[in-house]
mmCIF file of C-alpha atoms in Angstrom:
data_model
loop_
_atom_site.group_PDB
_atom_site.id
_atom_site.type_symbol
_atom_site.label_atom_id
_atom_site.label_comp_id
_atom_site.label_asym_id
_atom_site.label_seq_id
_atom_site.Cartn_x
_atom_site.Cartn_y
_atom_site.Cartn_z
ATOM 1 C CA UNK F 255 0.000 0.000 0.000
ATOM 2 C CA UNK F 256 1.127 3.672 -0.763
ATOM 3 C CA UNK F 257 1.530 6.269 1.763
ATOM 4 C CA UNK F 258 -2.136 7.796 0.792
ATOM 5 C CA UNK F 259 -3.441 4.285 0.714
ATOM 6 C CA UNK F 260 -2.338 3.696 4.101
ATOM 7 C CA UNK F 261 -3.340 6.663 5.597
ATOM 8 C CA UNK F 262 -7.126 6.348 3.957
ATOM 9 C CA UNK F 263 -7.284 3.252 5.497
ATOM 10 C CA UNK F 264 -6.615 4.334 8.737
ATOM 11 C CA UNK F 265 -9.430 6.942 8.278
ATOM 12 C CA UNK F 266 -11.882 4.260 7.580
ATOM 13 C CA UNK F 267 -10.853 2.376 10.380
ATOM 14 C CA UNK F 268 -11.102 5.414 12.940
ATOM 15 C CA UNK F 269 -14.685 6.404 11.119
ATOM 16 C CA UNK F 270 -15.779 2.866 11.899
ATOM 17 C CA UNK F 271 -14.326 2.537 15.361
ATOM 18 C CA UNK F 272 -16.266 6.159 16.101
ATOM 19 C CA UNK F 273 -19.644 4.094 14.751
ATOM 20 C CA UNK F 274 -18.750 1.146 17.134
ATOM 21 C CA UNK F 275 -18.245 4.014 19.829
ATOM 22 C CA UNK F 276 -21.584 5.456 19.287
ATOM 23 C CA UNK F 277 -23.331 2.276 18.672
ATOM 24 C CA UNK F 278 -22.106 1.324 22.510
ATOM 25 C CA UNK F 279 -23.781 4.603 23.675
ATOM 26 C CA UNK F 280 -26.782 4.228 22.076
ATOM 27 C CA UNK F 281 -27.295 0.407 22.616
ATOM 28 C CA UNK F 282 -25.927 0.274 26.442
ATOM 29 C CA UNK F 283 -26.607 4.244 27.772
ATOM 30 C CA UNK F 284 -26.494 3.329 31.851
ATOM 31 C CA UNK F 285 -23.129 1.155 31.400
ATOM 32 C CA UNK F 286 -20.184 2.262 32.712
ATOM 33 C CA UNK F 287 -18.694 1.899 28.672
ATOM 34 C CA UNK F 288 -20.963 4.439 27.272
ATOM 35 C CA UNK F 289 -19.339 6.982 29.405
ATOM 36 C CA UNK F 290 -15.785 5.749 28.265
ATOM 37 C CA UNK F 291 -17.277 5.646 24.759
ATOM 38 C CA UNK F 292 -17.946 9.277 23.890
ATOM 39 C CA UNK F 293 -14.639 9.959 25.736
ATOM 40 C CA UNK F 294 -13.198 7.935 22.698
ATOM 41 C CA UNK F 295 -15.636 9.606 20.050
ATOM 42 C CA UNK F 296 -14.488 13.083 21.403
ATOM 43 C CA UNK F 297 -10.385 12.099 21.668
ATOM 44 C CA UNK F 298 -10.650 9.813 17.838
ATOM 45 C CA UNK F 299 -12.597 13.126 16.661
ATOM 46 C CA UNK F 300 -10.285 15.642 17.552
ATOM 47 C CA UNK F 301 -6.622 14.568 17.535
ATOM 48 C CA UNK F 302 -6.991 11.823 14.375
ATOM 49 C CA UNK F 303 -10.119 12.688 12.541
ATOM 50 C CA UNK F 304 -9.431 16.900 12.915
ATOM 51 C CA UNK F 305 -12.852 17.300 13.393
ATOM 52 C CA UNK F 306 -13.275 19.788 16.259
ATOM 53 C CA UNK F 307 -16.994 20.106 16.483
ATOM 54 C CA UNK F 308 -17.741 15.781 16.364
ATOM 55 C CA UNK F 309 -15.114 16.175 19.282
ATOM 56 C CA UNK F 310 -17.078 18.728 21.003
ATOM 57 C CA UNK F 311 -20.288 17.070 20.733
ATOM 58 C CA UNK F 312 -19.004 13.940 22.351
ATOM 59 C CA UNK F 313 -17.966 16.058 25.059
ATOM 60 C CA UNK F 314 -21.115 18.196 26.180
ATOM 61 C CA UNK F 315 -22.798 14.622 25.428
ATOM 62 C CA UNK F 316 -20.740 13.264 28.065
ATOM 63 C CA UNK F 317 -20.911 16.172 30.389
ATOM 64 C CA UNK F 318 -25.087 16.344 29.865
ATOM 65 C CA UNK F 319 -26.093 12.531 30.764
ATOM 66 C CA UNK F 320 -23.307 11.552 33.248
ATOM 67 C CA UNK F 321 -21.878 14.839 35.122
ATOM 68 C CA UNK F 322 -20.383 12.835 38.032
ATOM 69 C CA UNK F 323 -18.229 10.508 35.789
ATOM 70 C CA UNK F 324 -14.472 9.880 35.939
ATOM 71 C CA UNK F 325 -14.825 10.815 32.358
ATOM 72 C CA UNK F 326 -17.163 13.747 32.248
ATOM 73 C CA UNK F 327 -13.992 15.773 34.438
ATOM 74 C CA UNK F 328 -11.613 14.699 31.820
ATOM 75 C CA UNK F 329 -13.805 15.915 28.864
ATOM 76 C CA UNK F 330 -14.108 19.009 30.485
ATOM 77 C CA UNK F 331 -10.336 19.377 30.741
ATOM 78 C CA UNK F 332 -10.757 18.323 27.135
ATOM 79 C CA UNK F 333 -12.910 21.414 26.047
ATOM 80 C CA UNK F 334 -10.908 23.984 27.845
ATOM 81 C CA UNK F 335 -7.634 23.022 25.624
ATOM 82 C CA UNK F 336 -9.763 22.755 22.267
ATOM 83 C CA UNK F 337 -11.251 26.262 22.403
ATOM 84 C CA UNK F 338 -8.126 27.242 23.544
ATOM 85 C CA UNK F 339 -6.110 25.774 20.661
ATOM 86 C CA UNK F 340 -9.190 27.299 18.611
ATOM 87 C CA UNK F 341 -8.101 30.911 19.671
ATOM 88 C CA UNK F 342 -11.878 31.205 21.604
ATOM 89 C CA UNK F 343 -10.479 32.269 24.311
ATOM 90 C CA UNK F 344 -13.884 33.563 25.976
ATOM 91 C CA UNK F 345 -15.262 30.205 25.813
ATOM 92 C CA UNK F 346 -11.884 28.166 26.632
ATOM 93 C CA UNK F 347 -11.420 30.844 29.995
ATOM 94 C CA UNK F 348 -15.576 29.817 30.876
ATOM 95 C CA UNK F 349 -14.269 25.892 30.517
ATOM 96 C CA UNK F 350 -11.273 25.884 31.872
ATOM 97 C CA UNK F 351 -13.067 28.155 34.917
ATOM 98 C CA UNK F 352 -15.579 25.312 35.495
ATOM 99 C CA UNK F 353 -12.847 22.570 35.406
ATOM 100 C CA UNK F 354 -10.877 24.299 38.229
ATOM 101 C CA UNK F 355 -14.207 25.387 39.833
ATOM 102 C CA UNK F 356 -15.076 21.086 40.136
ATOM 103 C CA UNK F 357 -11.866 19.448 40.677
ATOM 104 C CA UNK F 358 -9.272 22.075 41.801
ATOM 105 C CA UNK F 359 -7.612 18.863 43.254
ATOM 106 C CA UNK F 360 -7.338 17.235 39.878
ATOM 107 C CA UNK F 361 -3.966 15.834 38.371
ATOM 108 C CA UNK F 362 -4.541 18.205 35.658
ATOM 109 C CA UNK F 363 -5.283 21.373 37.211
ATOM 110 C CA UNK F 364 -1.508 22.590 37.005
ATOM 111 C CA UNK F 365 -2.090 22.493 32.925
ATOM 112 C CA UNK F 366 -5.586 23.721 33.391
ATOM 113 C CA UNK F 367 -4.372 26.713 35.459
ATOM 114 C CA UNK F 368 -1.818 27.524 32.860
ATOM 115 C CA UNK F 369 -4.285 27.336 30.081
ATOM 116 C CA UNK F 370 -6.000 29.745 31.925
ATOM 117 C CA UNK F 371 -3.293 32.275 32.270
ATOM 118 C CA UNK F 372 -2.540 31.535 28.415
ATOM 119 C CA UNK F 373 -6.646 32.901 27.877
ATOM 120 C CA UNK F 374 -5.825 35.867 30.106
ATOM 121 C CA UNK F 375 -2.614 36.908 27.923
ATOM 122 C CA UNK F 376 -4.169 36.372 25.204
ATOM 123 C CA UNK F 377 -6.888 38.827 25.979
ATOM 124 C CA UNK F 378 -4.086 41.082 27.638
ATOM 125 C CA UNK F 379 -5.628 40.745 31.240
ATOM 126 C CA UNK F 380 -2.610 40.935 32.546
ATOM 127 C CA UNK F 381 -3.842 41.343 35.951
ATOM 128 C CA UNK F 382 -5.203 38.008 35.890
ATOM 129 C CA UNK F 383 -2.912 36.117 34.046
ATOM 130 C CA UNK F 384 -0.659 37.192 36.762
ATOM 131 C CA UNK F 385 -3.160 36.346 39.306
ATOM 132 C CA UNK F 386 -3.128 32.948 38.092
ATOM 133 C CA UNK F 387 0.713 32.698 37.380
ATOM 134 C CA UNK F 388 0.768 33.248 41.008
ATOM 135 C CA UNK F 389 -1.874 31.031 42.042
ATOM 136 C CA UNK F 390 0.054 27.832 40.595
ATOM 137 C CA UNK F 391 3.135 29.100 41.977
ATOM 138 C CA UNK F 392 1.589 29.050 45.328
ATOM 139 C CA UNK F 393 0.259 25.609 44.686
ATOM 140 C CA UNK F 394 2.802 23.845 42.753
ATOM 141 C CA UNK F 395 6.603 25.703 43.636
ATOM 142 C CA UNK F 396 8.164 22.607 42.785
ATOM 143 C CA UNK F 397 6.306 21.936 39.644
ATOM 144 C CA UNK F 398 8.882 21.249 36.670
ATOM 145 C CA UNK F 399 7.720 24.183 35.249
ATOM 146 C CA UNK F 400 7.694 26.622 38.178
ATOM 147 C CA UNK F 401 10.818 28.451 36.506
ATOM 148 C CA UNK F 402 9.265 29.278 33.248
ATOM 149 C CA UNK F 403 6.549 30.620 35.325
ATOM 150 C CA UNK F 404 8.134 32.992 37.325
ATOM 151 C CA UNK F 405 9.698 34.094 34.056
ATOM 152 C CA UNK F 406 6.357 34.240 32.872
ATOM 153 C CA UNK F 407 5.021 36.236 35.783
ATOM 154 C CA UNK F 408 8.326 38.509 36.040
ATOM 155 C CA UNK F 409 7.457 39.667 31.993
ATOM 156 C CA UNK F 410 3.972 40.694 32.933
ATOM 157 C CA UNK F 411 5.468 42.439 36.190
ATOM 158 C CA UNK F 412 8.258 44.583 34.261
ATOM 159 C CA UNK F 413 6.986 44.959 30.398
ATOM 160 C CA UNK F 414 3.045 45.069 31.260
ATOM 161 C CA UNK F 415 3.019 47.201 34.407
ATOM 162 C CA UNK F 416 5.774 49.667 33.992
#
């Protein structure tokens, strides 16, 4: 098979494993695998397929009929980063703000907290990207990426507020 061929195929095979996904939700909607399903539909849709909005659709899905799933807090996560990587930052800051909101405890709330203060530059609220440079400082000093924070945090301080 050529390179094209290959890659074609693949596509099918995702498309079809995204019908299997859905056909799980719709045939078994109280099992534990229809929650794990759409989580699939929305990460197959989005980083292999490039189809934002299937991805997002899988997402609210999951957030609509099972709130207090494992899953439902990482496709929350999940739509923060995609409107982020979109450039809607008004709707990635309202995401992201619920995700910290509901699990501030979370394994991912370091990224999520720096996603935030990447919406907040963006915008130019420097105040609050600040805020929340300082907020995972406070929380995670010993986080691999503490340094590149403060660096982060000492920009905004001399080139923002000077």
């Amino acid at each position: 098979l050529q390179g094209s061929q290959v890659r074609d195929q693949v596509r099918e095979d995702l498309v079809r494993a995204v019908a299997e996904y859905r056909r799980v939700v719709a045939d078994h909607p109280t099992g534990d695998m229809a929650q794990k399903s759409l989580l699939r539909i929305g990460a197959v849709s989005s980083d292999y397929l490039h189809d934002p909005g299937k991805a997002i659709e899988a997402y609210r899905m999951l957030l609509e009929k099972y709130p207090g799933s494992t899953e439902a807090v990482d496709a929350q996560f999940a739509v923060g980063r995609h409107y982020l990587k979109k450039g809607d930052y008004v709707a990635a800051e309202k995401a992201i703000s619920q995700f910290l909101a509901g699990f501030p405890n979370h394994a991912k709330a370091a990224e999520a907290l720096l996603d935030l203060a990447d919406c907040h530059s963006a915008q130019k609220e420097w105040q609050k990207a600040l805020d929340d440079y300082q907020s995972f400082l406070s929380r995670w000093p010993e986080s691999p990426k503490a340094t590149e924070v403060r660096e982060k945090a000492e920009w905004i301080r001399r080139y923002r507020f000077e």
